[in-house]
């Protein structure tokens, strides 16, 4: 790894600074990008607030040690190089020398240490840096991470919005970083853009940071993020040219519509690490769905193709497992549970669930966590009627209501969209680990699924540094899960990026807009 | 204000006269006919057009008129015509029940306030004021967040926030009527308070209350649609508002999925207000003279 | 007044408290997941782990000291948040109210001249259109028509932030352009109320003695209509306008949602679905005050119209 890096150091320097720029035509400096965002972020500090809404402005305001290219390869960012030694238990980051925060104070290794500790304490994804026991700072430009065990997820966890480097002299003033006033106002960041104004529910205005540590970047002078919740309004804005750029569009109908527009480019690229998957989760502990036969029968009765074609209008991809198809760990060779009503009926008959005089065997409820999944829930009602299951759709008035219901395990079936967040350790394990059955916590193992063998594989895969061995472990995991079926995975959430033809070089890596847009520019 | 009049008689008009006035008005009759038509459609229509509004019968987003679906299909390929027909029943039911709830609360509070006066009136009118001042939609949303978005809780929420106007009208009618001679007469003949309120005064105050309640039916139907637009509706029941709310995100391409239920609401509320006008003219002796 | 405010606070505090889920769940939602300890910490931080009455008591005391607390969601002072959004809502509500009054009275006067003729019927039907159509529906159709098909109005927001000039008039017309569709949409609900009320009271006044006298004195029809009849028939219209302020605010929530208007309505909506109790209560207190001020203005206007009225 060390040697590999030294070799690539020169290479990437030339690659990133010259050839990348050339290969995307000549970026033009200056200009304002008008982007839309679908929700108002809580605040702008990604060190203590995860999620794609904070991620967009957060990744522009704050730099991370490394960044990723479209092939899942780590690239230098704030760390100009890194070395991994001691069997993966020591990671040395060599920081860029002349980097400064937005207030002009140099970025030092102590800020990296402070940031990591703050994130470890406050960020909801505890698995990201759990094995990191200490950070040593032998000099101002070197940070050494000491780990208790190998942690292959670490590289991804140091990228995108996940490890924002925040200034210790601002956020280390003793106030709780979660509620620090400078999370929303006077944000002092380390990234390519600095904050001009954040008006919740209206807009976020960002401006080029002239002393950014990569010379000549960013290309844009200004980014205006308009907060527009209504999908139809956003679409009209894109069509009549009021908005140049929108990421995370997932309303299939709008995607299909915008694809027909000659002034716009619509692409599903860039979301592999975000990894959003739509699925139908089962309560595996109580009720009829505790029986794996019932779960399998339901999976056979729900037509994934109908969801892909009719609900998603062909813009989403099939997802057969809980790992996103864009991930290198995806294993497509599992039982796909393709539509087979007869088989579903037979499974139920054999398991002793006889049809009553009205043709129904028993009743179940289905919830849905997001308004966009309402069609799936309604479809479930219609589909399961065919195998004699009478489904009641339960609409939660809002998210907290649904979260309370599901996290307290008061459900039979629920549709949900869950994110992989890069490495399986961060976003996949949590759904199936026995140790993560936590009442009251949403997106824990709310299925209450427990299989010691599955737990053991995940534990092994979490510390396996060899990519091929790791892939094999995750392949086995996905097969076992498909067999036990605590969740029936159907499709990827069809996140798309839509941008005007005048936008050059939009973020197309694995992290979409949760990555710096220092290379994006506006054409003439 | 009534010093010059000799004796104010009970103001209830003969039923026959009310009907005559009502049916003389073209617009009122038109409204009534439309309303009856919509009710018939909702209650008997499904017999003649048996497509289940929940069944996915065809390709999603099939435009109106194509493939034999007069009003097209929605995002799951469900028949919109069937949803409009079946939604009529639910929307009208929600409208009437919510108005009834409002009417009960409003008449109760208004009549006690107007009849008893003093601190009772003071307190009750303060409560009314509270409901008049509060943005009703917000309040209803809080209620739905609390009790869940079932048809029942939505109906009750609408009813619970819309009664202030009824209460005010009832109170002012009571204030006027309770001083009239025939009320004083029955008071002196030993009628108890409850009998006075509900048997003597209320029937005489009925006219403006009925008119106001009729208008509340229409308001409740649009209210329900507004809640559905904000995402608060019951997916197990098809109402017009629910159809609009569910199809809202598809509005740009499949505008008809929102246009048709919108038109249905529009026509119904229009018809209700025409009937309300007719009732007003027929029941209100002051206006009739003009 | 204070009583009403107290009821508003207690009732809504209670209901939002009893509703399933809390702010910790909402924050978990925006985070894409949460950790047990974090959620417990959040609840402790926002005092949600304390008994209901203590929470309520603390809140009321703070409000009495004019401190509306911090938004749990945004971590910003509620007062600042409200002040940031308030001008937008005020602009929308007042301009819509004035427009609907103006159009309503105009239509009412027009209709009153010929109470049983075609023009009266026309006015009646026209104004009913706005009343009977769900306001968000009207909004969506206008948006599709005038932002998409004939793109003459901007699709969302209150201003164009890319305009780089200090010229007041440029900004003024920019806001006006953004305001136009939302204002018309919101005003359309009330055309019916005002035109009908105005028509009815005009008819009443036109039949009164002093108007007959004026006519007899040989004043022109226009003078009679405007100077005498209109002035005297405005009272009920304005009284109603004062009473309907809360309805206007309700309508504003829907209109703001359709046009992404950065006002209090959308903030209130979000505070309910995210269980951000301090923000919701702050807005309710604020809108109660606003309605009260609206009513006061109404009274003052009435007094200006008719000096006999005592406030």
mmCIF file of N, CA and C in Angstrom, chain B residues 55-143:
data_model
loop_
_atom_site.group_PDB
_atom_site.id
_atom_site.type_symbol
_atom_site.label_atom_id
_atom_site.label_comp_id
_atom_site.label_asym_id
_atom_site.label_seq_id
_atom_site.Cartn_x
_atom_site.Cartn_y
_atom_site.Cartn_z
ATOM 1 N N UNK B 55 -58.530 -1.481 -7.302
ATOM 2 C CA UNK B 55 -57.955 -2.496 -8.180
ATOM 3 C C UNK B 55 -57.089 -1.870 -9.252
ATOM 4 N N UNK B 56 -55.950 -2.490 -9.470
ATOM 5 C CA UNK B 56 -55.095 -2.020 -10.558
ATOM 6 C C UNK B 56 -55.587 -2.693 -11.828
ATOM 7 N N UNK B 57 -56.274 -1.912 -12.647
ATOM 8 C CA UNK B 57 -56.964 -2.534 -13.762
ATOM 9 C C UNK B 57 -56.246 -2.363 -15.095
ATOM 10 N N UNK B 58 -55.309 -1.435 -15.169
ATOM 11 C CA UNK B 58 -54.696 -1.172 -16.465
ATOM 12 C C UNK B 58 -53.325 -0.548 -16.258
ATOM 13 N N UNK B 59 -52.673 -0.169 -17.344
ATOM 14 C CA UNK B 59 -51.376 0.500 -17.255
ATOM 15 C C UNK B 59 -51.505 1.787 -16.443
ATOM 16 N N UNK B 60 -50.503 2.095 -15.620
ATOM 17 C CA UNK B 60 -50.541 3.387 -14.933
ATOM 18 C C UNK B 60 -50.489 4.549 -15.913
ATOM 19 N N UNK B 61 -51.082 5.643 -15.523
ATOM 20 C CA UNK B 61 -51.059 6.890 -16.291
ATOM 21 C C UNK B 61 -51.558 6.734 -17.717
ATOM 22 N N UNK B 62 -52.610 5.958 -17.886
ATOM 23 C CA UNK B 62 -53.244 5.907 -19.186
ATOM 24 C C UNK B 62 -54.122 7.152 -19.282
ATOM 25 N N UNK B 63 -53.910 7.984 -20.305
ATOM 26 C CA UNK B 63 -54.619 9.268 -20.340
ATOM 27 C C UNK B 63 -56.126 9.106 -20.515
ATOM 28 N N UNK B 64 -56.888 10.122 -20.167
ATOM 29 C CA UNK B 64 -58.347 10.045 -20.249
ATOM 30 C C UNK B 64 -58.801 9.665 -21.648
ATOM 31 N N UNK B 65 -59.779 8.806 -21.687
ATOM 32 C CA UNK B 65 -60.360 8.446 -22.966
ATOM 33 C C UNK B 65 -59.651 7.291 -23.639
ATOM 34 N N UNK B 66 -58.366 7.108 -23.372
ATOM 35 C CA UNK B 66 -57.641 6.030 -24.020
ATOM 36 C C UNK B 66 -57.988 4.697 -23.372
ATOM 37 N N UNK B 67 -57.948 3.660 -24.135
ATOM 38 C CA UNK B 67 -58.108 2.288 -23.651
ATOM 39 C C UNK B 67 -59.392 2.070 -22.867
ATOM 40 N N UNK B 68 -60.382 2.851 -23.138
ATOM 41 C CA UNK B 68 -61.666 2.611 -22.507
ATOM 42 C C UNK B 68 -61.799 3.158 -21.098
ATOM 43 N N UNK B 69 -60.822 3.918 -20.645
ATOM 44 C CA UNK B 69 -60.975 4.529 -19.328
ATOM 45 C C UNK B 69 -61.253 6.014 -19.510
ATOM 46 N N UNK B 70 -62.496 6.369 -19.256
ATOM 47 C CA UNK B 70 -62.991 7.707 -19.570
ATOM 48 C C UNK B 70 -62.122 8.788 -18.945
ATOM 49 N N UNK B 71 -61.739 8.597 -17.690
ATOM 50 C CA UNK B 71 -60.942 9.617 -17.006
ATOM 51 C C UNK B 71 -59.495 9.175 -16.799
ATOM 52 N N UNK B 72 -59.120 8.076 -17.465
ATOM 53 C CA UNK B 72 -57.738 7.632 -17.356
ATOM 54 C C UNK B 72 -57.462 6.818 -16.108
ATOM 55 N N UNK B 73 -56.178 6.483 -15.906
ATOM 56 C CA UNK B 73 -55.791 5.711 -14.734
ATOM 57 C C UNK B 73 -54.713 6.463 -13.957
ATOM 58 N N UNK B 74 -54.557 6.085 -12.690
ATOM 59 C CA UNK B 74 -53.598 6.798 -11.840
ATOM 60 C C UNK B 74 -52.234 6.096 -11.826
ATOM 61 N N UNK B 75 -51.407 6.438 -10.837
ATOM 62 C CA UNK B 75 -50.036 5.939 -10.805
ATOM 63 C C UNK B 75 -49.920 4.441 -10.580
ATOM 64 N N UNK B 76 -50.992 3.797 -10.155
ATOM 65 C CA UNK B 76 -50.939 2.343 -10.018
ATOM 66 C C UNK B 76 -51.809 1.665 -11.069
ATOM 67 N N UNK B 77 -52.332 2.452 -11.998
ATOM 68 C CA UNK B 77 -53.213 1.869 -12.987
ATOM 69 C C UNK B 77 -54.615 1.627 -12.451
ATOM 70 N N UNK B 78 -55.031 2.449 -11.492
ATOM 71 C CA UNK B 78 -56.388 2.337 -10.966
ATOM 72 C C UNK B 78 -57.286 3.319 -11.708
ATOM 73 N N UNK B 79 -58.536 2.943 -11.864
ATOM 74 C CA UNK B 79 -59.474 3.698 -12.684
ATOM 75 C C UNK B 79 -59.915 4.988 -11.975
ATOM 76 N N UNK B 80 -59.599 6.117 -12.574
ATOM 77 C CA UNK B 80 -59.929 7.387 -11.911
ATOM 78 C C UNK B 80 -61.429 7.632 -11.869
ATOM 79 N N UNK B 81 -62.137 7.213 -12.934
ATOM 80 C CA UNK B 81 -63.587 7.401 -12.926
ATOM 81 C C UNK B 81 -64.198 6.686 -11.720
ATOM 82 N N UNK B 82 -63.727 5.472 -11.497
ATOM 83 C CA UNK B 82 -64.240 4.717 -10.361
ATOM 84 C C UNK B 82 -63.880 5.406 -9.042
ATOM 85 N N UNK B 83 -62.689 6.019 -9.016
ATOM 86 C CA UNK B 83 -62.293 6.730 -7.798
ATOM 87 C C UNK B 83 -63.155 7.964 -7.571
ATOM 88 N N UNK B 84 -63.517 8.639 -8.673
ATOM 89 C CA UNK B 84 -64.375 9.818 -8.545
ATOM 90 C C UNK B 84 -65.760 9.387 -8.050
ATOM 91 N N UNK B 85 -66.269 8.309 -8.647
ATOM 92 C CA UNK B 85 -67.604 7.842 -8.268
ATOM 93 C C UNK B 85 -67.634 7.424 -6.801
ATOM 94 N N UNK B 86 -66.670 6.576 -6.435
ATOM 95 C CA UNK B 86 -66.659 6.102 -5.055
ATOM 96 C C UNK B 86 -66.221 7.178 -4.073
ATOM 97 N N UNK B 87 -65.364 8.082 -4.575
ATOM 98 C CA UNK B 87 -64.900 9.156 -3.709
ATOM 99 C C UNK B 87 -66.022 10.107 -3.331
ATOM 100 N N UNK B 88 -67.045 10.219 -4.197
ATOM 101 C CA UNK B 88 -68.169 11.111 -3.915
ATOM 102 C C UNK B 88 -68.808 10.754 -2.581
ATOM 103 N N UNK B 89 -68.987 9.454 -2.393
ATOM 104 C CA UNK B 89 -69.635 8.977 -1.161
ATOM 105 C C UNK B 89 -68.833 9.411 0.061
ATOM 106 N N UNK B 90 -67.540 9.156 -0.006
ATOM 107 C CA UNK B 90 -66.693 9.451 1.152
ATOM 108 C C UNK B 90 -66.573 10.959 1.374
ATOM 109 N N UNK B 91 -66.336 11.696 0.287
ATOM 110 C CA UNK B 91 -66.156 13.138 0.445
ATOM 111 C C UNK B 91 -67.420 13.781 1.010
ATOM 112 N N UNK B 92 -68.573 13.381 0.474
ATOM 113 C CA UNK B 92 -69.820 13.955 0.982
ATOM 114 C C UNK B 92 -70.045 13.527 2.433
ATOM 115 N N UNK B 93 -69.723 12.257 2.705
ATOM 116 C CA UNK B 93 -69.888 11.786 4.085
ATOM 117 C C UNK B 93 -68.991 12.578 5.032
ATOM 118 N N UNK B 94 -67.746 12.777 4.630
ATOM 119 C CA UNK B 94 -66.835 13.554 5.476
ATOM 120 C C UNK B 94 -67.374 14.970 5.648
ATOM 121 N N UNK B 95 -67.809 15.567 4.534
ATOM 122 C CA UNK B 95 -68.331 16.924 4.592
ATOM 123 C C UNK B 95 -69.496 17.044 5.554
ATOM 124 N N UNK B 96 -70.468 16.142 5.423
ATOM 125 C CA UNK B 96 -71.656 16.238 6.271
ATOM 126 C C UNK B 96 -71.340 15.903 7.729
ATOM 127 N N UNK B 97 -70.542 14.857 7.940
ATOM 128 C CA UNK B 97 -70.250 14.494 9.333
ATOM 129 C C UNK B 97 -69.472 15.592 10.027
ATOM 130 N N UNK B 98 -68.472 16.128 9.322
ATOM 131 C CA UNK B 98 -67.674 17.175 9.948
ATOM 132 C C UNK B 98 -68.547 18.388 10.259
ATOM 133 N N UNK B 99 -69.436 18.737 9.308
ATOM 134 C CA UNK B 99 -70.325 19.876 9.532
ATOM 135 C C UNK B 99 -71.253 19.597 10.714
ATOM 136 N N UNK B 100 -71.684 18.346 10.820
ATOM 137 C CA UNK B 100 -72.564 17.961 11.921
ATOM 138 C C UNK B 100 -71.843 18.116 13.264
ATOM 139 N N UNK B 101 -70.586 17.670 13.287
ATOM 140 C CA UNK B 101 -69.794 17.809 14.507
ATOM 141 C C UNK B 101 -69.663 19.289 14.867
ATOM 142 N N UNK B 102 -69.311 20.099 13.867
ATOM 143 C CA UNK B 102 -69.189 21.541 14.097
ATOM 144 C C UNK B 102 -70.486 22.123 14.613
ATOM 145 N N UNK B 103 -71.570 21.675 14.005
ATOM 146 C CA UNK B 103 -72.890 22.184 14.331
ATOM 147 C C UNK B 103 -73.235 21.870 15.789
ATOM 148 N N UNK B 104 -72.950 20.636 16.192
ATOM 149 C CA UNK B 104 -73.215 20.233 17.573
ATOM 150 C C UNK B 104 -72.435 21.101 18.552
ATOM 151 N N UNK B 105 -71.128 21.181 18.297
ATOM 152 C CA UNK B 105 -70.282 21.947 19.216
ATOM 153 C C UNK B 105 -70.700 23.413 19.201
ATOM 154 N N UNK B 106 -70.853 23.950 17.989
ATOM 155 C CA UNK B 106 -71.143 25.372 17.854
ATOM 156 C C UNK B 106 -72.472 25.744 18.479
ATOM 157 N N UNK B 107 -73.506 24.940 18.202
ATOM 158 C CA UNK B 107 -74.827 25.237 18.755
ATOM 159 C C UNK B 107 -74.795 25.090 20.270
ATOM 160 N N UNK B 108 -74.124 24.034 20.730
ATOM 161 C CA UNK B 108 -74.030 23.823 22.179
ATOM 162 C C UNK B 108 -73.403 25.028 22.854
ATOM 163 N N UNK B 109 -72.234 25.396 22.390
ATOM 164 C CA UNK B 109 -71.510 26.492 23.037
ATOM 165 C C UNK B 109 -72.238 27.821 22.846
ATOM 166 N N UNK B 110 -72.683 28.071 21.611
ATOM 167 C CA UNK B 110 -73.354 29.350 21.337
ATOM 168 C C UNK B 110 -74.638 29.518 22.113
ATOM 169 N N UNK B 111 -75.433 28.444 22.223
ATOM 170 C CA UNK B 111 -76.722 28.588 22.881
ATOM 171 C C UNK B 111 -76.554 28.772 24.391
ATOM 172 N N UNK B 112 -75.628 28.026 24.984
ATOM 173 C CA UNK B 112 -75.414 28.212 26.422
ATOM 174 C C UNK B 112 -74.877 29.608 26.711
ATOM 175 N N UNK B 113 -73.912 30.020 25.847
ATOM 176 C CA UNK B 113 -73.333 31.346 26.057
ATOM 177 C C UNK B 113 -74.413 32.414 25.942
ATOM 178 N N UNK B 114 -75.233 32.318 24.912
ATOM 179 C CA UNK B 114 -76.245 33.335 24.674
ATOM 180 C C UNK B 114 -77.349 33.300 25.721
ATOM 181 N N UNK B 115 -77.686 32.103 26.172
ATOM 182 C CA UNK B 115 -78.805 31.979 27.087
ATOM 183 C C UNK B 115 -78.439 32.410 28.508
ATOM 184 N N UNK B 116 -77.284 31.904 28.980
ATOM 185 C CA UNK B 116 -76.951 32.164 30.372
ATOM 186 C C UNK B 116 -76.283 33.508 30.599
ATOM 187 N N UNK B 117 -75.493 33.951 29.633
ATOM 188 C CA UNK B 117 -74.798 35.221 29.823
ATOM 189 C C UNK B 117 -73.780 35.134 30.948
ATOM 190 N N UNK B 118 -73.341 36.287 31.443
ATOM 191 C CA UNK B 118 -72.437 36.327 32.592
ATOM 192 C C UNK B 118 -71.141 35.589 32.344
ATOM 193 N N UNK B 119 -70.672 34.930 33.401
ATOM 194 C CA UNK B 119 -69.367 34.274 33.281
ATOM 195 C C UNK B 119 -69.414 33.098 32.322
ATOM 196 N N UNK B 120 -70.573 32.431 32.216
ATOM 197 C CA UNK B 120 -70.688 31.312 31.268
ATOM 198 C C UNK B 120 -70.408 31.819 29.866
ATOM 199 N N UNK B 121 -71.069 32.917 29.534
ATOM 200 C CA UNK B 121 -70.889 33.489 28.209
ATOM 201 C C UNK B 121 -69.436 33.919 28.010
ATOM 202 N N UNK B 122 -68.931 34.593 29.034
ATOM 203 C CA UNK B 122 -67.557 35.084 28.967
ATOM 204 C C UNK B 122 -66.587 33.941 28.640
ATOM 205 N N UNK B 123 -66.679 32.864 29.438
ATOM 206 C CA UNK B 123 -65.760 31.737 29.240
ATOM 207 C C UNK B 123 -65.953 31.097 27.867
ATOM 208 N N UNK B 124 -67.223 30.802 27.560
ATOM 209 C CA UNK B 124 -67.466 30.088 26.306
ATOM 210 C C UNK B 124 -67.044 30.918 25.093
ATOM 211 N N UNK B 125 -67.278 32.212 25.163
ATOM 212 C CA UNK B 125 -66.911 33.024 24.009
ATOM 213 C C UNK B 125 -65.409 33.189 23.909
ATOM 214 N N UNK B 126 -64.731 33.097 25.059
ATOM 215 C CA UNK B 126 -63.271 33.112 25.010
ATOM 216 C C UNK B 126 -62.752 31.890 24.264
ATOM 217 N N UNK B 127 -63.386 30.749 24.598
ATOM 218 C CA UNK B 127 -62.980 29.515 23.916
ATOM 219 C C UNK B 127 -63.252 29.648 22.415
ATOM 220 N N UNK B 128 -64.396 30.224 22.103
ATOM 221 C CA UNK B 128 -64.729 30.420 20.694
ATOM 222 C C UNK B 128 -63.706 31.321 20.017
ATOM 223 N N UNK B 129 -63.377 32.363 20.729
ATOM 224 C CA UNK B 129 -62.394 33.315 20.199
ATOM 225 C C UNK B 129 -61.092 32.596 19.874
ATOM 226 N N UNK B 130 -60.721 31.699 20.784
ATOM 227 C CA UNK B 130 -59.504 30.913 20.594
ATOM 228 C C UNK B 130 -59.558 30.148 19.269
ATOM 229 N N UNK B 131 -60.710 29.557 18.990
ATOM 230 C CA UNK B 131 -60.819 28.800 17.747
ATOM 231 C C UNK B 131 -60.936 29.701 16.521
ATOM 232 N N UNK B 132 -61.320 30.934 16.769
ATOM 233 C CA UNK B 132 -61.455 31.843 15.652
ATOM 234 C C UNK B 132 -60.100 32.453 15.286
ATOM 235 N N UNK B 133 -59.278 32.592 16.308
ATOM 236 C CA UNK B 133 -57.997 33.251 16.127
ATOM 237 C C UNK B 133 -56.958 32.279 15.561
ATOM 238 N N UNK B 134 -57.045 31.024 15.989
ATOM 239 C CA UNK B 134 -56.063 30.033 15.609
ATOM 240 C C UNK B 134 -56.199 29.659 14.133
ATOM 241 N N UNK B 135 -55.083 29.576 13.413
ATOM 242 C CA UNK B 135 -55.189 29.065 12.047
ATOM 243 C C UNK B 135 -55.720 27.630 12.089
ATOM 244 N N UNK B 136 -56.931 27.449 11.609
ATOM 245 C CA UNK B 136 -57.611 26.164 11.801
ATOM 246 C C UNK B 136 -56.861 24.996 11.179
ATOM 247 N N UNK B 137 -56.240 25.245 10.036
ATOM 248 C CA UNK B 137 -55.549 24.150 9.356
ATOM 249 C C UNK B 137 -54.419 23.596 10.225
ATOM 250 N N UNK B 138 -53.678 24.498 10.856
ATOM 251 C CA UNK B 138 -52.585 24.066 11.730
ATOM 252 C C UNK B 138 -53.117 23.221 12.871
ATOM 253 N N UNK B 139 -54.187 23.716 13.467
ATOM 254 C CA UNK B 139 -54.767 23.022 14.612
ATOM 255 C C UNK B 139 -55.247 21.630 14.211
ATOM 256 N N UNK B 140 -55.894 21.562 13.052
ATOM 257 C CA UNK B 140 -56.374 20.260 12.579
ATOM 258 C C UNK B 140 -55.196 19.321 12.324
ATOM 259 N N UNK B 141 -54.109 19.867 11.808
ATOM 260 C CA UNK B 141 -52.938 19.031 11.555
ATOM 261 C C UNK B 141 -52.378 18.450 12.844
ATOM 262 N N UNK B 142 -52.363 19.278 13.885
ATOM 263 C CA UNK B 142 -51.868 18.779 15.172
ATOM 264 C C UNK B 142 -52.764 17.641 15.657
ATOM 265 N N UNK B 143 -54.074 17.815 15.505
ATOM 266 C CA UNK B 143 -54.999 16.758 15.936
ATOM 267 C C UNK B 143 -54.751 15.478 15.145
#
